[in-house]
Amino acid sequence: MPRIKSPADLEQFRKELLSKADPNRPCIALCSGSACNASASAEVALALEEEIEKQGLRGSVDLRRTGCHGFCEKGPIIDIHPEGICYFNVAPEDVPEIISETIKNKKVVERLLYTDPATNEKIVYESEIPFYKNQERRVFQNNSKIDPKNIDDYIAVGGYSALAKALSNSTPEQVVDMVKASGLRGRGGAGFSTGKKWEFARSTPGDIKYVIVNADEGDPGAYMDRSLLEGNPHAVLEGLTIGAYAIGSHQGYIYVRQEYPLAVKNVTIAIKQAEEYGLLGKNILGSGFDFFVEVQQGAGAFVCGEETALLRSLEGKAGEPKARPPYPAVKGLWDRPTNINNVETWANIPLIINNGPDFFASIGTEGSKGTKIFSLVGKVNNTGLVEVPMGISLKDIIYKVGGGVPKGKKFKAVQTGGPSGGCIPAEYLGRGVDFDELAKVGAIMGSGGMIVMDEDTCMVDVARYFLSFLTDESCGKCVPCREGIRQMLKILTNITIGKGKMSDIDRLEKLARTTGAASLCALGKTAPSPVLSTLRYFRHEYEEHIKKHYCRAGVCKQLVKSPCQNSCPAGIDIPRYIRAIGDGKYGEAVAVIREKIPFPAICGYVCVHYCEAKCRRGELEEPIAIRELKRFAADHDNGQWKENVKVASPTGKKVAVIGSGPAGLTAAYYSAVLGHDVTVFEALPKAGGMMRVGIPTYRLPAEVLDKEIKEIENVGAKIKTNSRVESLDELFAQGYDAVFVGVGAHRGTNMGIEGETTPKIIDGIDFLRDVNLGKEVTVGDKVLVVGGGNVAIDASRTARRLKAKDVTIVYRRTRAEMPASKEEIDEALEEGVKIEYLATPTKAMKVDGKVQVELIRMALGEVDESGRRRPVPIAGSNFTGEYDLILKAIGQESLVPGTYGLVVEKGGRIKVDPETLATSRKGVYAGGDVVSGPASVIEAIAVGRQAAISIDKYLGGTGNIEEVLAPPEGAPAAFNLEEAEGEQFRPSIKMLPIDKRLKGYAQVVLGFDQKKAKKETARCLRCDLEKR
Amino acid sequence: MDQDRVNQIIDKYKGKAGSVIQVLLEIQRENKWLPAEVLETVSEKLGVPLSRIQQIVTFYKAFSVAPKGRHEIHVCQGTACHVRGASRLLDKVEDLTGIKPGETSPDLKFSLKTVNCLGCCALGPVMEIDGKAHGKMAPSKTAEILRKYE
Amino acid sequence: MSTGKITLTIDGRQVEANEGTTIFEAAKEAGIYIPTLCNHEKLEPYGACRICTVEINAGGRKNLVASCVYPVEQSLVVTTRSENIDEIRRTIVEMLMAHAPGAPALQELAREYGADEAAFEKEASFCILCGLCVRYCAEVKKKNALAFGDQGPKREINFIPKIAAKECWNCKECFALCPTSYLQAAFFLTEGLSFPQSSTSEG
């Protein structure tokens, strides 16, 4: 092994290495970092070695086992140089093909390439893959190119030239100045100016000084340092040596957590090789400067990431932090001046020396220069390590690099800074990430952990999780941390199990103040941050857990019987009725459903089934067909539930319900059962609201609707149709004691285009109402429907039934963003409806007896606060079309008479107290679409229940609408494990053939038969029986 | 663990100030746990008070002062694994092994521990057995994997 | 060690102190009382109980620090009582009273700061982990018969049976230091359960 005696020697050696290398020789760079190792990259390496041997290619192909490439979601990863072809999820079985096809025949193996999820295109080269393309890999770039166990690789890419430069061209003070000028701030989380810190240690007198690499990376979810140390240990060593020179230290330590065995191994090998080459140890590069480095391992204590605790650990003591001042730069390890920096900080030093401080400072923000490596993990498509310029927005990291949130779930928050950090909600996604910006919204950038959370994450549970972590990791020396965190954890735990009180929030804040102010070290001082930031942005979740014992994300096990029931706005006991159907007890199933809603059949036909989106079975093959099963039960009901309905004796109170939609009828039903004298006033000729006039009869047959509305009357509620209510004063004058306003949202929103009032442009809602009420409606041949929700779909399919030959829906985004339900979009397409995506009308005018519309094409631009990409018009892409009829279905508004005297907001919506549904007027309650805007039948039903509760309480009652309609359930039958094993998909749902559908309004979805229904119930995982 | 081997390890670090934690880590790695006599030997030979050694071996999570199972199961409870369902995985492991974190099965086959972030966050939830990481662990796959260990 | 003199302000009073002394010591010299549970003149300052927390203002930069470990600085302005400080002391006492409600030192502090003994659920461990016993035996007697064990909320103090059996009966100086009198009980328990068989407490 040659000893490199001078900078000139080093240059010479590098030139020799480069001249020996053949740039055209294929090199297979296989990622061998810890994450890929966990995905069996070691087996892939073996397979590669064997295959290379087998195909006689030894000597003509290089196999390089490199460090972490960063795209950990898709490991094991192979880069094929010199082309830059990138293969993902490589398995040992793929190896023979890779060698034959790509190495020998220069052909690409398609199935191993990256597929862009937006375009479905395959991408061959790493540099074109969005995950890599949108990064700025300065510190991390060599990870995929070098074998960390081979120092020659590092030297060949320019390694140790910074050290040579520093030792030969600069004094130690000059090196410190360069680092100061660069603006580099510590990457471990605290962000102190590295140059200034070095200066403190430099200026403290003393012959013995220490420099230390803090590789005790402990934030859960953060593994940047591990990958750097495993993949490019020499970069860290080089930086450390330069720092030692600058400060005047001759002894360095690398403190690595023992949970990183590969990092320990690779950095130990690196030290040995550097010493052998004379790049470490005595008289480095002939400069006369001596510097020795030792590796010491942590022993499993998160607190040892705190610098003073780390020093205690190096001294062979328990990792208890010590008070500062004095700072380690003055009195550190063994009371000597000591400089401790994070792994990534040290790795940046060679870049600063080689390229100069100005280059380093050329990217980043005013206060935060350079790049930062983040570990982007959690609910994000492209999980892995990403290096980006400081100042890049959270949005760009998560969506451009990260590829957004998987499975179409909604983004909820991003957690940064680990247990010392906070959760940032969607409204701040546009913020730049650096040391100062995130602090303004109650978070910190921290060491780089970035955990994306979606709608299925409970923010109260997140706070509890971090407190649990810190309780476990607190050293225990000081009272505020040891006791304070533990007490906060107790409170949080109680909240997550339904034992919380509203006063707990005050107690949490009080504990946060003391723990945050009086703790000995940063662990305790920052411990309250996750709690405080989740309280700041997600207080409603805390209140729901406390007041309603409700965990909206479905996480807190004590509060969630099953994910389906938890997500049902009415809280129907779904697993129970599914079991009943499986046992053939259909009447009992309906009784169970009826305990929560008065419309089991209607929901069985048209519910939006939020439950299915949360069904655990959906994580395996597909969700249980809960809605179809509900319909099946309702269609086979024996009416046994009626025997248990107990209508209370008359209370003498009169309740008026305005609007006979699901909200109003539900409120009427429960109010009548409680004994009140209820009258429902409906302006239209028939009762049912949107169920009657919005939903076409091929989805919800009139007989089904009529039958269930009859049951409302059977408990004593009176329904008066053709009875518009003009004033509430009159109702009160007539002796009504309370009123519920559920008039819905029956007016279509305007498109806001020129020519809006052109004849033949009509409101989709008006159109559907006319058809459903039996009016004569002609549509002509060519119809355009504007919008992407269920109204647009219903209107288009109805137009087809009215004999329109050419029906097109135009929607400004793509199918993935359409709010309409997937099944109905499919059914519409089957029925010949066309959908034009990414277009929107700009103006309309009358031409002969038709409407001419000008439209413009759209492209999906930047992500907005809702997490969806905003559509942006493409200039000059206008096109026109002529239609017999235009139906607008882009939104709905409400028309509440001013004479009601209620406070109304944008869109005509009535303002109510979110808990009681009380309006601004005493005794008047409101709910449903008129409050929320267009929602769903099941949400309206849930509102109706709450309205009945509030009204009963207002009228002096208990507000208890709970009913027991089903017999008590015996012990559920044992789960048949055999039946449950293996992949099982839903039985097919019988549908009316397409040719029959367009003939009229016959039911399209024909549902399950007895056999299929029973089979489907067996797929249910019975989550409600999970032990808690 | 035999006295000679202990002395060998101690001698490797002799004289080095602050090496007591490294010595104990090596002994722990080989022997899987730290018997009381070993602690006394280390205290004597390195000149570190037994009180400090006692604090060290109970302070740091890497050490065990009770005998351990043949196979160490670590279930990662890091944030990324947590949001991907790590607690359900832990429940399953508890069910299958009959022990809770911190415990060793009576037949000395398994010891179970929860750990904070193994650093394979992209593969969450992660379970490590004897240092081998198993990523993307569905609770249904657990039984099959545990069966492979004697 | 330098013998420079530092002038600082404590509760509005100008105080002179030697460089290298702590705020707590400087205050004590000047007759200004700051409460503490873990500080002792014979022992190295420990900074664990945090009751001695004070507000400091160093040229406009404010902070809350433990006065027993913070070195005096020129022109430092120190406040030893305020609403913030009182809330901190009150909360700390409440946390400790969950473990040792009867301790006279805690009861006295509770009266002064308006602490509610029942603020936290009782978990009678009786030890407030001030560390006086462990530190006294290590620093003054140099016998190291006591050790801290475990960490975080599970932190505790233990007698090391082999050493305690030899050293403690003729010493017991740490007993008087214990603010909750838990120490005596711990000793006798250890003696009864864990002392090596060959030695018994005679005398």
Short mmCIF file of C-alpha atoms in Angstrom, two decimals, chain A residues 184-188 194 198 225 228 239 341-350 352:
data_model
loop_
_atom_site.label_atom_id
_atom_site.label_comp_id
_atom_site.label_asym_id
_atom_site.label_seq_id
_atom_site.Cartn_x
_atom_site.Cartn_y
_atom_site.Cartn_z
CA LEU A 184 -22.54 26.74 7.10
CA ARG A 185 -24.75 26.10 10.12
CA GLY A 186 -24.78 22.87 12.10
CA ARG A 187 -26.83 20.15 10.48
CA GLY A 188 -27.62 18.26 13.68
CA THR A 194 -20.11 26.14 12.37
CA TRP A 198 -14.73 26.42 15.44
CA ASP A 225 -26.19 10.37 8.93
CA LEU A 228 -23.50 9.19 4.87
CA GLY A 239 -13.93 17.08 6.95
CA ASN A 341 -20.34 18.64 14.94
CA ASN A 342 -22.91 16.46 13.24
CA VAL A 343 -21.95 13.97 10.49
CA GLU A 344 -23.54 15.98 7.68
CA THR A 345 -21.87 19.17 8.90
CA TRP A 346 -18.44 17.53 8.70
CA ALA A 347 -19.26 16.09 5.26
CA ASN A 348 -19.91 19.60 3.94
CA ILE A 349 -16.42 20.84 4.86
CA PRO A 350 -14.44 19.31 1.94
CA ILE A 352 -16.38 24.31 1.08
#
